[in-house]
Structure formats: C-alpha cells, structure tokens
Amino acid sequence: MRIDLHTHSSVSDGTETPAQLVRTAAAAGLDVVALTDHDTTGGWAAAAEARPAGLTVVPGMELSCRWFGPDQPPTSVHLLAYLFDPDAPALSAERARLRDERLGRGERIVEALAADGHPVVWAEIVEASAGGVVGRPHIARALVRAGVVESVDAAFASLLSHRSPYYVSKADTDVLQGIALVRAAGGVPVFAHGLATKRGRVVGDDAIAAMAAAGLLGLEVDHPDHSEEERRHLRGLAAELGLLVTGSSDYHGTNKTTPIAACTTDPEQFEALLAAGTGSAPFRD
Ligand code: AMP
Ligand code: FE
Ligand code: FE
Ligand code: ZN
C-alpha cells in the first residue's frame, strides 16, 4: 500500500485539476491519495468523479492557521483535516472567511509590487486562478510570466518571501479553534509540516502539546521540507503525545519540484486515521 495524504490541485495552488491529480496519483503507483487544497473542499466532487478504479481518494483540506504564543507575533501553521463533514456550518464559514482574507491580502501584495514598477495586475492573477483559492504561488507565476523572476521558487526566495517588504500576512484561524472546528465536523486534524524551518518560524513542543490537548490527532512527520533530525524529533513527540504519524509529498504540480508520493504514510497509521474520521467517507471501490 502506497499512501500520500497531502496534495494540492488547481482548486487551490497546485497546477493540475483534481481529475488530472487523481490520474497522476494512480500513474505514480499510489493506492491512496488525499486531496488537501488550501481552505476549500471545492475539488472533492471532481476528484471523486474522475477517480481511477483501485485508487482510494481521501477528502481533505489544509486549513491556514496561526499559533498565538506568549511574547512573540503569531506563528503561521497549517492544519491538515481529513474526512470532515463539508457542510458543517462553522467550519464552512471559517473556510469562506479565509478565502476572502486571501483575496484582500493577495491584492495588497500585488498593488505594492505594481506600485514599484513590477508589471503584475491583480485582475489578471484572479482570472488565471480560474476560481481556485488564490495564494502566493499565483502571484509567483504572474511574476514569472512578466519576466521579473525566472521561476516560482525564485519568486518565493525574493519578492514573495515572508521576509520581503512586499509580504503581507493574513488573519488565519487560531489553530486551537481550527482543531475544534475540524473535530466538531467529524474530521481528523493533523499538524502539517510542523518543523519546516525553511518556511519560516516554527512552533515549540509546548505548542504541539497544547494542540494535542485541544484535540489534534496526528503529526505530519515525513515531509519533503523536514530534515532527518526534524522527523526524528516529531516522531518522538507523536509517540509521547499519542498522536498518529503521517508522511506525504505536499505535491503542487509544477508549482514545486517535489513529485507526488515523495513521502508516504504507513498503512497502519492510515487505518487508524480512517477509523477516526466520521464526517465524510473516502471515495473508493
Ligand atoms: P500563501 O498560502 O499564499 O501564504 O502561500 C503559501 C503557499 O505557497 C504554500 O501552500 C506553499 O506550499 C507554497 N510555497 C511555499 N514555498 C514555495 C516555493 N518555493 N515554491 C512554490 N510554492 C511554494
Ligand atoms: Fe500550497
Ligand atoms: Fe502547507
Ligand atoms: Zn500543502
């Protein structure tokens, strides 16, 4: 069994449609793939519809969150959520708020870039997103199209970095509230790439313990952005706190260089995750 529990389609900031993504998953030899677009369930139906025989598709999402620690600005964290009820009102309303927040924030970044002479136009970026949830990768692609940078990676390393003067943060969900919303919707919350220091500031063990106390059920341990040492540390924490351990690629199509199935989840951990999710069912034969 090969299981990849974290992928993005063009419904958020990946480059393949949900239908293409499930075909890519099957072609890569996966038995299970989770679709975890940012702040939306908009790709679930299309992924289910296009699902090749033999492939299990797990409905999921990656919720944009923040950890509020003492004596420091909030830390950006991502919360994977699986098998929740897509119609649960409170979680649904929070997703809608986050998508709205993304639009306002994206526009501010683009306006600031344009004011300094970078030829990017917000309306064109929204149009190119084709109804998908807009993120910095969409702005990065516009910068590539305009010839300002050579690649999406180069855009993230410079103009769109969290250290760039053009960076604008978003009012993401308090992660403890996010965990509660996912649990109330029958879902399984898993802390995504929790120690990926290359992405920016990360939280301490105290924060992860607080998340576990709030109902977190798993840690994404094997992730392309985690070093061996970071994985070892998270695996130890998961054992200590009684949390599930997942491994995933965080595939984004050609927006990132990581291939699908670059990291995978142990079948026993996956079975436990399935048993814990009660808000929706996987799409399978
Ligand atoms: P945002 O959610 O708008 O703040 O943008 C962050 C998103 O950009 C995350 O989903 C990341 O997966 C993605 N991202 C981060 N770094 C890179 C990179 N170097 N190349 C492509 N995508 C990236
Ligand atoms: Fe992304
Ligand atoms: Fe993420
Ligand atoms: Zn992701």
PDB file of C-alpha atoms and ligand atoms in Angstrom:
ATOM      1  CA  MET A   1       0.000   0.000   0.000  1.00  0.00           C
ATOM      2  CA  ARG A   2       1.368   3.396  -1.003  1.00  0.00           C
ATOM      3  CA  ILE A   3      -0.388   6.297   0.653  1.00  0.00           C
ATOM      4  CA  ASP A   4       0.119  10.039   0.066  1.00  0.00           C
ATOM      5  CA  LEU A   5      -2.055  12.201   2.326  1.00  0.00           C
ATOM      6  CA  HIS A   6      -1.225  15.757   1.227  1.00  0.00           C
ATOM      7  CA  THR A   7      -1.675  17.108  -2.322  1.00  0.00           C
ATOM      8  CA  HIS A   8      -2.919  20.311  -3.946  1.00  0.00           C
ATOM      9  CA  SER A   9      -4.880  20.787  -7.174  1.00  0.00           C
ATOM     10  CA  SER A  10      -5.688  23.875  -9.238  1.00  0.00           C
ATOM     11  CA  VAL A  11      -8.671  24.371  -6.929  1.00  0.00           C
ATOM     12  CA  SER A  12      -6.016  25.994  -4.733  1.00  0.00           C
ATOM     13  CA  ASP A  13      -2.350  26.444  -5.617  1.00  0.00           C
ATOM     14  CA  GLY A  14      -1.474  23.225  -7.451  1.00  0.00           C
ATOM     15  CA  THR A  15      -1.255  23.145 -11.231  1.00  0.00           C
ATOM     16  CA  GLU A  16      -3.293  20.022 -12.065  1.00  0.00           C
ATOM     17  CA  THR A  17      -7.078  19.868 -11.973  1.00  0.00           C
ATOM     18  CA  PRO A  18      -8.490  17.416  -9.403  1.00  0.00           C
ATOM     19  CA  ALA A  19      -9.229  14.996 -12.278  1.00  0.00           C
ATOM     20  CA  GLN A  20      -5.632  15.196 -13.535  1.00  0.00           C
ATOM     21  CA  LEU A  21      -4.319  14.876  -9.987  1.00  0.00           C
ATOM     22  CA  VAL A  22      -6.079  11.569  -9.269  1.00  0.00           C
ATOM     23  CA  ARG A  23      -4.777  10.196 -12.578  1.00  0.00           C
ATOM     24  CA  THR A  24      -1.257  11.335 -11.658  1.00  0.00           C
ATOM     25  CA  ALA A  25      -1.653   9.585  -8.298  1.00  0.00           C
ATOM     26  CA  ALA A  26      -2.702   6.303  -9.908  1.00  0.00           C
ATOM     27  CA  ALA A  27       0.057   6.540 -12.529  1.00  0.00           C
ATOM     28  CA  ALA A  28       2.618   7.032  -9.750  1.00  0.00           C
ATOM     29  CA  GLY A  29       1.505   3.735  -8.225  1.00  0.00           C
ATOM     30  CA  LEU A  30      -0.369   5.178  -5.256  1.00  0.00           C
ATOM     31  CA  ASP A  31      -3.196   3.184  -3.664  1.00  0.00           C
ATOM     32  CA  VAL A  32      -4.431   6.126  -1.607  1.00  0.00           C
ATOM     33  CA  VAL A  33      -4.263   9.870  -2.198  1.00  0.00           C
ATOM     34  CA  ALA A  34      -5.765  12.680  -0.129  1.00  0.00           C
ATOM     35  CA  LEU A  35      -6.785  15.922  -1.830  1.00  0.00           C
ATOM     36  CA  THR A  36      -5.942  18.714   0.619  1.00  0.00           C
ATOM     37  CA  ASP A  37      -6.440  22.026  -1.125  1.00  0.00           C
ATOM     38  CA  HIS A  38      -5.979  25.174   0.955  1.00  0.00           C
ATOM     39  CA  ASP A  39      -9.138  26.318   2.727  1.00  0.00           C
ATOM     40  CA  THR A  40     -11.582  24.616   0.364  1.00  0.00           C
ATOM     41  CA  THR A  41     -13.432  21.398  -0.385  1.00  0.00           C
ATOM     42  CA  GLY A  42     -14.120  22.649  -3.915  1.00  0.00           C
ATOM     43  CA  GLY A  43     -12.167  19.832  -5.586  1.00  0.00           C
ATOM     44  CA  TRP A  44     -13.742  16.858  -3.802  1.00  0.00           C
ATOM     45  CA  ALA A  45     -16.543  16.165  -6.286  1.00  0.00           C
ATOM     46  CA  ALA A  46     -14.327  16.359  -9.381  1.00  0.00           C
ATOM     47  CA  ALA A  47     -11.673  14.123  -7.770  1.00  0.00           C
ATOM     48  CA  ALA A  48     -14.320  11.557  -6.809  1.00  0.00           C
ATOM     49  CA  GLU A  49     -15.849  11.689 -10.277  1.00  0.00           C
ATOM     50  CA  ALA A  50     -12.508  11.121 -12.062  1.00  0.00           C
ATOM     51  CA  ARG A  51     -11.150   8.553  -9.560  1.00  0.00           C
ATOM     52  CA  PRO A  52      -9.466   5.652 -11.413  1.00  0.00           C
ATOM     53  CA  ALA A  53     -10.592   2.178 -10.280  1.00  0.00           C
ATOM     54  CA  GLY A  54      -8.462   0.853  -7.430  1.00  0.00           C
ATOM     55  CA  LEU A  55      -7.461   4.267  -6.110  1.00  0.00           C
ATOM     56  CA  THR A  56      -8.849   5.475  -2.784  1.00  0.00           C
ATOM     57  CA  VAL A  57      -9.354   9.247  -2.621  1.00  0.00           C
ATOM     58  CA  VAL A  58      -9.496  10.749   0.874  1.00  0.00           C
ATOM     59  CA  PRO A  59     -11.367  14.061   1.083  1.00  0.00           C
ATOM     60  CA  GLY A  60      -9.284  16.608   2.945  1.00  0.00           C
ATOM     61  CA  MET A  61      -8.165  20.200   3.232  1.00  0.00           C
ATOM     62  CA  GLU A  62      -5.257  22.242   4.558  1.00  0.00           C
ATOM     63  CA  LEU A  63      -6.537  24.990   6.819  1.00  0.00           C
ATOM     64  CA  SER A  64      -4.469  28.185   7.140  1.00  0.00           C
ATOM     65  CA  CYS A  65      -3.894  28.769  10.856  1.00  0.00           C
ATOM     66  CA  ARG A  66      -1.855  30.731  13.398  1.00  0.00           C
ATOM     67  CA  TRP A  67      -0.394  29.791  16.750  1.00  0.00           C
ATOM     68  CA  PHE A  68      -0.579  32.554  19.345  1.00  0.00           C
ATOM     69  CA  GLY A  69       2.351  32.048  21.696  1.00  0.00           C
ATOM     70  CA  PRO A  70       3.396  34.372  24.512  1.00  0.00           C
ATOM     71  CA  ASP A  71       5.814  37.248  23.813  1.00  0.00           C
ATOM     72  CA  GLN A  72       6.004  36.880  20.061  1.00  0.00           C
ATOM     73  CA  PRO A  73       3.981  37.607  16.953  1.00  0.00           C
ATOM     74  CA  PRO A  74       1.675  34.784  15.817  1.00  0.00           C
ATOM     75  CA  THR A  75       3.318  31.861  14.014  1.00  0.00           C
ATOM     76  CA  SER A  76       1.840  30.652  10.721  1.00  0.00           C
ATOM     77  CA  VAL A  77       0.894  26.966  10.913  1.00  0.00           C
ATOM     78  CA  HIS A  78      -1.013  24.665   8.570  1.00  0.00           C
ATOM     79  CA  LEU A  79      -3.603  22.174   9.754  1.00  0.00           C
ATOM     80  CA  LEU A  80      -4.496  19.199   7.581  1.00  0.00           C
ATOM     81  CA  ALA A  81      -8.060  17.987   8.040  1.00  0.00           C
ATOM     82  CA  TYR A  82      -9.481  14.726   6.738  1.00  0.00           C
ATOM     83  CA  LEU A  83     -12.910  13.120   6.462  1.00  0.00           C
ATOM     84  CA  PHE A  84     -14.860  16.036   7.934  1.00  0.00           C
ATOM     85  CA  ASP A  85     -18.411  16.982   7.001  1.00  0.00           C
ATOM     86  CA  PRO A  86     -18.097  19.560   4.187  1.00  0.00           C
ATOM     87  CA  ASP A  87     -21.450  21.046   5.201  1.00  0.00           C
ATOM     88  CA  ALA A  88     -20.677  21.558   8.902  1.00  0.00           C
ATOM     89  CA  PRO A  89     -21.684  25.243   9.206  1.00  0.00           C
ATOM     90  CA  ALA A  90     -18.960  26.640  11.481  1.00  0.00           C
ATOM     91  CA  LEU A  91     -16.030  25.101   9.588  1.00  0.00           C
ATOM     92  CA  SER A  92     -17.629  26.017   6.277  1.00  0.00           C
ATOM     93  CA  ALA A  93     -17.992  29.658   7.380  1.00  0.00           C
ATOM     94  CA  GLU A  94     -14.362  29.734   8.538  1.00  0.00           C
ATOM     95  CA  ARG A  95     -13.146  28.412   5.161  1.00  0.00           C
ATOM     96  CA  ALA A  96     -15.130  31.140   3.414  1.00  0.00           C
ATOM     97  CA  ARG A  97     -13.629  33.786   5.695  1.00  0.00           C
ATOM     98  CA  LEU A  98     -10.105  32.526   4.946  1.00  0.00           C
ATOM     99  CA  ARG A  99     -10.669  32.599   1.180  1.00  0.00           C
ATOM    100  CA  ASP A 100     -11.898  36.158   1.471  1.00  0.00           C
ATOM    101  CA  GLU A 101      -8.896  37.072   3.580  1.00  0.00           C
ATOM    102  CA  ARG A 102      -6.617  35.609   0.879  1.00  0.00           C
ATOM    103  CA  LEU A 103      -8.181  37.818  -1.782  1.00  0.00           C
ATOM    104  CA  GLY A 104      -7.679  41.028   0.190  1.00  0.00           C
ATOM    105  CA  ARG A 105      -4.138  40.110   1.126  1.00  0.00           C
ATOM    106  CA  GLY A 106      -3.163  38.996  -2.393  1.00  0.00           C
ATOM    107  CA  GLU A 107      -4.420  42.238  -3.821  1.00  0.00           C
ATOM    108  CA  ARG A 108      -2.371  44.251  -1.312  1.00  0.00           C
ATOM    109  CA  ILE A 109       0.811  42.340  -2.221  1.00  0.00           C
ATOM    110  CA  VAL A 110       0.208  42.824  -5.940  1.00  0.00           C
ATOM    111  CA  GLU A 111      -0.666  46.526  -5.580  1.00  0.00           C
ATOM    112  CA  ALA A 112       2.593  47.106  -3.708  1.00  0.00           C
ATOM    113  CA  LEU A 113       4.608  45.211  -6.329  1.00  0.00           C
ATOM    114  CA  ALA A 114       2.916  47.136  -9.135  1.00  0.00           C
ATOM    115  CA  ALA A 115       3.492  50.468  -7.383  1.00  0.00           C
ATOM    116  CA  ASP A 116       7.223  49.723  -7.508  1.00  0.00           C
ATOM    117  CA  GLY A 117       7.099  49.033 -11.232  1.00  0.00           C
ATOM    118  CA  HIS A 118       6.723  45.246 -11.313  1.00  0.00           C
ATOM    119  CA  PRO A 119       4.273  44.583 -14.146  1.00  0.00           C
ATOM    120  CA  VAL A 120       1.697  42.411 -12.353  1.00  0.00           C
ATOM    121  CA  VAL A 121      -2.058  43.021 -12.429  1.00  0.00           C
ATOM    122  CA  TRP A 122      -4.365  41.683  -9.715  1.00  0.00           C
ATOM    123  CA  ALA A 123      -7.377  41.146 -12.017  1.00  0.00           C
ATOM    124  CA  GLU A 124      -5.245  39.006 -14.333  1.00  0.00           C
ATOM    125  CA  ILE A 125      -3.977  36.899 -11.433  1.00  0.00           C
ATOM    126  CA  VAL A 126      -7.516  36.277 -10.183  1.00  0.00           C
ATOM    127  CA  GLU A 127      -8.556  35.335 -13.721  1.00  0.00           C
ATOM    128  CA  ALA A 128      -5.591  32.944 -14.112  1.00  0.00           C
ATOM    129  CA  SER A 129      -6.554  31.248 -10.839  1.00  0.00           C
ATOM    130  CA  ALA A 130      -9.755  30.125 -12.629  1.00  0.00           C
ATOM    131  CA  GLY A 131     -11.878  30.226  -9.494  1.00  0.00           C
ATOM    132  CA  GLY A 132      -9.232  28.480  -7.382  1.00  0.00           C
ATOM    133  CA  VAL A 133      -8.220  29.679  -3.917  1.00  0.00           C
ATOM    134  CA  VAL A 134      -5.580  32.348  -4.558  1.00  0.00           C
ATOM    135  CA  GLY A 135      -2.183  32.174  -2.868  1.00  0.00           C
ATOM    136  CA  ARG A 136       1.341  33.467  -3.299  1.00  0.00           C
ATOM    137  CA  PRO A 137       2.078  30.762  -5.921  1.00  0.00           C
ATOM    138  CA  HIS A 138      -0.403  32.510  -8.247  1.00  0.00           C
ATOM    139  CA  ILE A 139       1.426  35.802  -7.774  1.00  0.00           C
ATOM    140  CA  ALA A 140       4.721  33.959  -8.287  1.00  0.00           C
ATOM    141  CA  ARG A 141       3.513  32.610 -11.632  1.00  0.00           C
ATOM    142  CA  ALA A 142       2.473  36.106 -12.711  1.00  0.00           C
ATOM    143  CA  LEU A 143       5.962  37.366 -11.846  1.00  0.00           C
ATOM    144  CA  VAL A 144       7.433  34.540 -13.960  1.00  0.00           C
ATOM    145  CA  ARG A 145       5.095  35.368 -16.887  1.00  0.00           C
ATOM    146  CA  ALA A 146       6.110  39.031 -16.630  1.00  0.00           C
ATOM    147  CA  GLY A 147       9.790  38.051 -16.760  1.00  0.00           C
ATOM    148  CA  VAL A 148      10.512  39.568 -13.333  1.00  0.00           C
ATOM    149  CA  VAL A 149      11.830  36.271 -11.928  1.00  0.00           C
ATOM    150  CA  GLU A 150      12.932  33.016 -13.539  1.00  0.00           C
ATOM    151  CA  SER A 151      10.865  30.601 -11.512  1.00  0.00           C
ATOM    152  CA  VAL A 152       8.214  30.242  -8.818  1.00  0.00           C
ATOM    153  CA  ASP A 153      10.994  29.170  -6.457  1.00  0.00           C
ATOM    154  CA  ALA A 154      12.969  32.326  -7.244  1.00  0.00           C
ATOM    155  CA  ALA A 155       9.870  34.444  -6.523  1.00  0.00           C
ATOM    156  CA  PHE A 156       9.453  32.760  -3.129  1.00  0.00           C
ATOM    157  CA  ALA A 157      13.139  33.299  -2.388  1.00  0.00           C
ATOM    158  CA  SER A 158      12.920  37.023  -3.110  1.00  0.00           C
ATOM    159  CA  LEU A 159       9.862  39.248  -3.668  1.00  0.00           C
ATOM    160  CA  LEU A 160       7.340  36.859  -2.065  1.00  0.00           C
ATOM    161  CA  SER A 161       9.446  35.647   0.850  1.00  0.00           C
ATOM    162  CA  HIS A 162       7.991  36.146   4.326  1.00  0.00           C
ATOM    163  CA  ARG A 163      10.973  38.468   4.884  1.00  0.00           C
ATOM    164  CA  SER A 164      10.233  40.592   1.806  1.00  0.00           C
ATOM    165  CA  PRO A 165       8.969  44.168   2.258  1.00  0.00           C
ATOM    166  CA  TYR A 166       6.077  43.141  -0.011  1.00  0.00           C
ATOM    167  CA  TYR A 167       4.965  40.345   2.306  1.00  0.00           C
ATOM    168  CA  VAL A 168       1.516  40.767   3.829  1.00  0.00           C
ATOM    169  CA  SER A 169       0.276  38.306   6.447  1.00  0.00           C
ATOM    170  CA  LYS A 170      -3.291  37.029   6.668  1.00  0.00           C
ATOM    171  CA  ALA A 171      -5.662  36.765   9.615  1.00  0.00           C
ATOM    172  CA  ASP A 172      -5.561  32.974   9.677  1.00  0.00           C
ATOM    173  CA  THR A 173      -7.572  30.826  12.082  1.00  0.00           C
ATOM    174  CA  ASP A 174      -6.321  30.338  15.654  1.00  0.00           C
ATOM    175  CA  VAL A 175      -5.064  26.770  15.344  1.00  0.00           C
ATOM    176  CA  LEU A 176      -6.726  25.675  18.607  1.00  0.00           C
ATOM    177  CA  GLN A 177     -10.033  26.906  17.203  1.00  0.00           C
ATOM    178  CA  GLY A 178      -9.248  25.218  13.871  1.00  0.00           C
ATOM    179  CA  ILE A 179      -8.703  21.888  15.642  1.00  0.00           C
ATOM    180  CA  ALA A 180     -12.009  22.275  17.491  1.00  0.00           C
ATOM    181  CA  LEU A 181     -13.863  23.139  14.259  1.00  0.00           C
ATOM    182  CA  VAL A 182     -12.440  20.109  12.436  1.00  0.00           C
ATOM    183  CA  ARG A 183     -13.284  17.768  15.323  1.00  0.00           C
ATOM    184  CA  ALA A 184     -16.803  19.201  15.612  1.00  0.00           C
ATOM    185  CA  ALA A 185     -17.231  18.399  11.890  1.00  0.00           C
ATOM    186  CA  GLY A 186     -16.188  14.774  12.495  1.00  0.00           C
ATOM    187  CA  GLY A 187     -12.778  15.312  10.919  1.00  0.00           C
ATOM    188  CA  VAL A 188      -9.232  14.264  11.736  1.00  0.00           C
ATOM    189  CA  PRO A 189      -6.850  17.213  12.340  1.00  0.00           C
ATOM    190  CA  VAL A 190      -3.157  16.610  11.595  1.00  0.00           C
ATOM    191  CA  PHE A 191      -0.457  19.255  12.073  1.00  0.00           C
ATOM    192  CA  ALA A 192       1.174  19.793   8.636  1.00  0.00           C
ATOM    193  CA  HIS A 193       4.965  20.145   8.211  1.00  0.00           C
ATOM    194  CA  GLY A 194       5.248  21.363  11.790  1.00  0.00           C
ATOM    195  CA  LEU A 195       9.029  21.773  11.943  1.00  0.00           C
ATOM    196  CA  ALA A 196       9.714  23.012   8.400  1.00  0.00           C
ATOM    197  CA  THR A 197      12.218  25.671   9.445  1.00  0.00           C
ATOM    198  CA  LYS A 198      12.984  26.503   5.811  1.00  0.00           C
ATOM    199  CA  ARG A 199       9.472  28.001   5.533  1.00  0.00           C
ATOM    200  CA  GLY A 200       9.911  30.397   8.436  1.00  0.00           C
ATOM    201  CA  ARG A 201       9.434  30.462  12.181  1.00  0.00           C
ATOM    202  CA  VAL A 202       8.136  27.189  13.662  1.00  0.00           C
ATOM    203  CA  VAL A 203       6.382  26.445  16.961  1.00  0.00           C
ATOM    204  CA  GLY A 204       7.899  24.742  20.002  1.00  0.00           C
ATOM    205  CA  ASP A 205       6.993  21.451  21.653  1.00  0.00           C
ATOM    206  CA  ASP A 206       4.758  23.346  24.106  1.00  0.00           C
ATOM    207  CA  ALA A 207       2.545  24.473  21.230  1.00  0.00           C
ATOM    208  CA  ILE A 208       2.282  20.943  19.845  1.00  0.00           C
ATOM    209  CA  ALA A 209       1.348  19.649  23.298  1.00  0.00           C
ATOM    210  CA  ALA A 210      -1.331  22.351  23.562  1.00  0.00           C
ATOM    211  CA  MET A 211      -2.674  21.339  20.151  1.00  0.00           C
ATOM    212  CA  ALA A 212      -2.811  17.710  21.245  1.00  0.00           C
ATOM    213  CA  ALA A 213      -4.713  18.745  24.376  1.00  0.00           C
ATOM    214  CA  ALA A 214      -7.148  20.641  22.124  1.00  0.00           C
ATOM    215  CA  GLY A 215      -7.905  17.517  20.079  1.00  0.00           C
ATOM    216  CA  LEU A 216      -5.156  17.251  17.470  1.00  0.00           C
ATOM    217  CA  LEU A 217      -4.916  13.632  16.277  1.00  0.00           C
ATOM    218  CA  GLY A 218      -1.750  13.467  14.205  1.00  0.00           C
ATOM    219  CA  LEU A 219       1.582  14.918  13.121  1.00  0.00           C
ATOM    220  CA  GLU A 220       2.859  15.022   9.551  1.00  0.00           C
ATOM    221  CA  VAL A 221       6.356  13.690  10.172  1.00  0.00           C
ATOM    222  CA  ASP A 222       7.716  12.661   6.770  1.00  0.00           C
ATOM    223  CA  HIS A 223       7.500  15.775   4.599  1.00  0.00           C
ATOM    224  CA  PRO A 224       9.948  16.998   1.935  1.00  0.00           C
ATOM    225  CA  ASP A 225      10.648  20.177   3.948  1.00  0.00           C
ATOM    226  CA  HIS A 226      11.672  18.252   7.107  1.00  0.00           C
ATOM    227  CA  SER A 227      15.276  17.257   7.794  1.00  0.00           C
ATOM    228  CA  GLU A 228      16.085  13.850   9.285  1.00  0.00           C
ATOM    229  CA  GLU A 229      16.558  15.479  12.686  1.00  0.00           C
ATOM    230  CA  GLU A 230      13.199  17.283  12.449  1.00  0.00           C
ATOM    231  CA  ARG A 231      11.490  13.975  11.564  1.00  0.00           C
ATOM    232  CA  ARG A 232      13.133  12.201  14.466  1.00  0.00           C
ATOM    233  CA  HIS A 233      12.005  14.897  16.868  1.00  0.00           C
ATOM    234  CA  LEU A 234       8.405  14.878  15.610  1.00  0.00           C
ATOM    235  CA  ARG A 235       8.237  11.083  15.675  1.00  0.00           C
ATOM    236  CA  GLY A 236       9.289  11.166  19.333  1.00  0.00           C
ATOM    237  CA  LEU A 237       6.675  13.815  20.129  1.00  0.00           C
ATOM    238  CA  ALA A 238       3.956  11.801  18.393  1.00  0.00           C
ATOM    239  CA  ALA A 239       4.836   8.766  20.497  1.00  0.00           C
ATOM    240  CA  GLU A 240       4.851  10.862  23.684  1.00  0.00           C
ATOM    241  CA  LEU A 241       1.532  12.547  22.934  1.00  0.00           C
ATOM    242  CA  GLY A 242      -0.233   9.520  21.454  1.00  0.00           C
ATOM    243  CA  LEU A 243      -0.640  11.058  18.007  1.00  0.00           C
ATOM    244  CA  LEU A 244      -0.829   9.432  14.582  1.00  0.00           C
ATOM    245  CA  VAL A 245       2.157   9.805  12.262  1.00  0.00           C
ATOM    246  CA  THR A 246       1.697  10.637   8.572  1.00  0.00           C
ATOM    247  CA  GLY A 247       4.023  11.092   5.617  1.00  0.00           C
ATOM    248  CA  SER A 248       3.127  12.981   2.442  1.00  0.00           C
ATOM    249  CA  SER A 249       4.534  14.786  -0.560  1.00  0.00           C
ATOM    250  CA  ASP A 250       2.636  18.123  -0.395  1.00  0.00           C
ATOM    251  CA  TYR A 251       2.506  17.828  -4.189  1.00  0.00           C
ATOM    252  CA  HIS A 252       1.689  21.111  -6.009  1.00  0.00           C
ATOM    253  CA  GLY A 253       2.117  20.018  -9.661  1.00  0.00           C
ATOM    254  CA  THR A 254       4.726  22.136 -11.413  1.00  0.00           C
ATOM    255  CA  ASN A 255       4.497  24.917  -8.798  1.00  0.00           C
ATOM    256  CA  LYS A 256       7.004  22.885  -6.778  1.00  0.00           C
ATOM    257  CA  THR A 257       9.731  20.441  -7.773  1.00  0.00           C
ATOM    258  CA  THR A 258       8.569  17.697  -5.346  1.00  0.00           C
ATOM    259  CA  PRO A 259       6.994  14.698  -7.143  1.00  0.00           C
ATOM    260  CA  ILE A 260       3.796  13.069  -5.901  1.00  0.00           C
ATOM    261  CA  ALA A 261       4.434  10.180  -3.441  1.00  0.00           C
ATOM    262  CA  ALA A 262       7.806  11.697  -2.448  1.00  0.00           C
ATOM    263  CA  CYS A 263       6.893  10.768   1.141  1.00  0.00           C
ATOM    264  CA  THR A 264       4.228   8.255   2.180  1.00  0.00           C
ATOM    265  CA  THR A 265       2.176   7.114   5.188  1.00  0.00           C
ATOM    266  CA  ASP A 266       2.360   3.767   6.964  1.00  0.00           C
ATOM    267  CA  PRO A 267      -0.794   1.649   6.249  1.00  0.00           C
ATOM    268  CA  GLU A 268      -1.481   1.063   9.958  1.00  0.00           C
ATOM    269  CA  GLN A 269      -1.432   4.784  10.643  1.00  0.00           C
ATOM    270  CA  PHE A 270      -3.761   5.308   7.694  1.00  0.00           C
ATOM    271  CA  GLU A 271      -6.216   2.718   9.020  1.00  0.00           C
ATOM    272  CA  ALA A 272      -6.278   4.498  12.384  1.00  0.00           C
ATOM    273  CA  LEU A 273      -6.893   7.814  10.628  1.00  0.00           C
ATOM    274  CA  LEU A 274      -9.789   6.295   8.657  1.00  0.00           C
ATOM    275  CA  ALA A 275     -11.307   4.932  11.847  1.00  0.00           C
ATOM    276  CA  ALA A 276     -11.111   8.374  13.490  1.00  0.00           C
ATOM    277  CA  GLY A 277     -12.880  10.272  10.685  1.00  0.00           C
ATOM    278  CA  THR A 278     -16.658  10.290  10.903  1.00  0.00           C
ATOM    279  CA  GLY A 279     -17.777  13.396   8.993  1.00  0.00           C
ATOM    280  CA  SER A 280     -17.384  12.004   5.459  1.00  0.00           C
ATOM    281  CA  ALA A 281     -16.250   8.806   3.763  1.00  0.00           C
ATOM    282  CA  PRO A 282     -13.314   8.117   1.455  1.00  0.00           C
ATOM    283  CA  PHE A 283     -14.094   7.604  -2.228  1.00  0.00           C
ATOM    284  CA  ARG A 284     -13.097   4.017  -3.051  1.00  0.00           C
ATOM    285  CA  ASP A 285     -14.172   0.861  -4.879  1.00  0.00           C
TER     286      ASP A 285
HETATM  287  P1  AMP B   1       0.162  31.579   0.912  1.00  0.00           P
HETATM  288  O1  AMP B   1      -0.762  30.479   1.377  1.00  0.00           O
HETATM  289  O2  AMP B   1      -0.480  32.473  -0.066  1.00  0.00           O
HETATM  290  O3  AMP B   1       0.868  32.296   2.015  1.00  0.00           O
HETATM  291  O4  AMP B   1       1.319  30.861   0.082  1.00  0.00           O
HETATM  292  C1  AMP B   1       1.999  29.810   0.652  1.00  0.00           C
HETATM  293  C2  AMP B   1       1.920  28.627  -0.268  1.00  0.00           C
HETATM  294  O5  AMP B   1       2.995  28.697  -1.163  1.00  0.00           O
HETATM  295  C3  AMP B   1       2.013  27.299   0.440  1.00  0.00           C
HETATM  296  O6  AMP B   1       0.938  26.484   0.037  1.00  0.00           O
HETATM  297  C4  AMP B   1       3.257  26.656  -0.040  1.00  0.00           C
HETATM  298  O7  AMP B   1       3.035  25.313  -0.338  1.00  0.00           O
HETATM  299  C5  AMP B   1       3.594  27.428  -1.290  1.00  0.00           C
HETATM  300  N1  AMP B   1       5.049  27.601  -1.391  1.00  0.00           N
HETATM  301  C6  AMP B   1       5.913  27.909  -0.414  1.00  0.00           C
HETATM  302  N2  AMP B   1       7.173  27.986  -0.889  1.00  0.00           N
HETATM  303  C7  AMP B   1       7.088  27.682  -2.206  1.00  0.00           C
HETATM  304  C8  AMP B   1       8.034  27.593  -3.253  1.00  0.00           C
HETATM  305  N3  AMP B   1       9.337  27.808  -3.063  1.00  0.00           N
HETATM  306  N4  AMP B   1       7.584  27.280  -4.474  1.00  0.00           N
HETATM  307  C9  AMP B   1       6.278  27.071  -4.671  1.00  0.00           C
HETATM  308  N5  AMP B   1       5.337  27.146  -3.738  1.00  0.00           N
HETATM  309  C10 AMP B   1       5.739  27.455  -2.515  1.00  0.00           C
HETATM  310 FE    FE B   2       0.245  25.415  -1.229  1.00  0.00          FE
HETATM  311 FE    FE B   3       1.234  23.707   3.966  1.00  0.00          FE
HETATM  312 ZN    ZN B   4       0.200  21.838   1.459  1.00  0.00          ZN
END
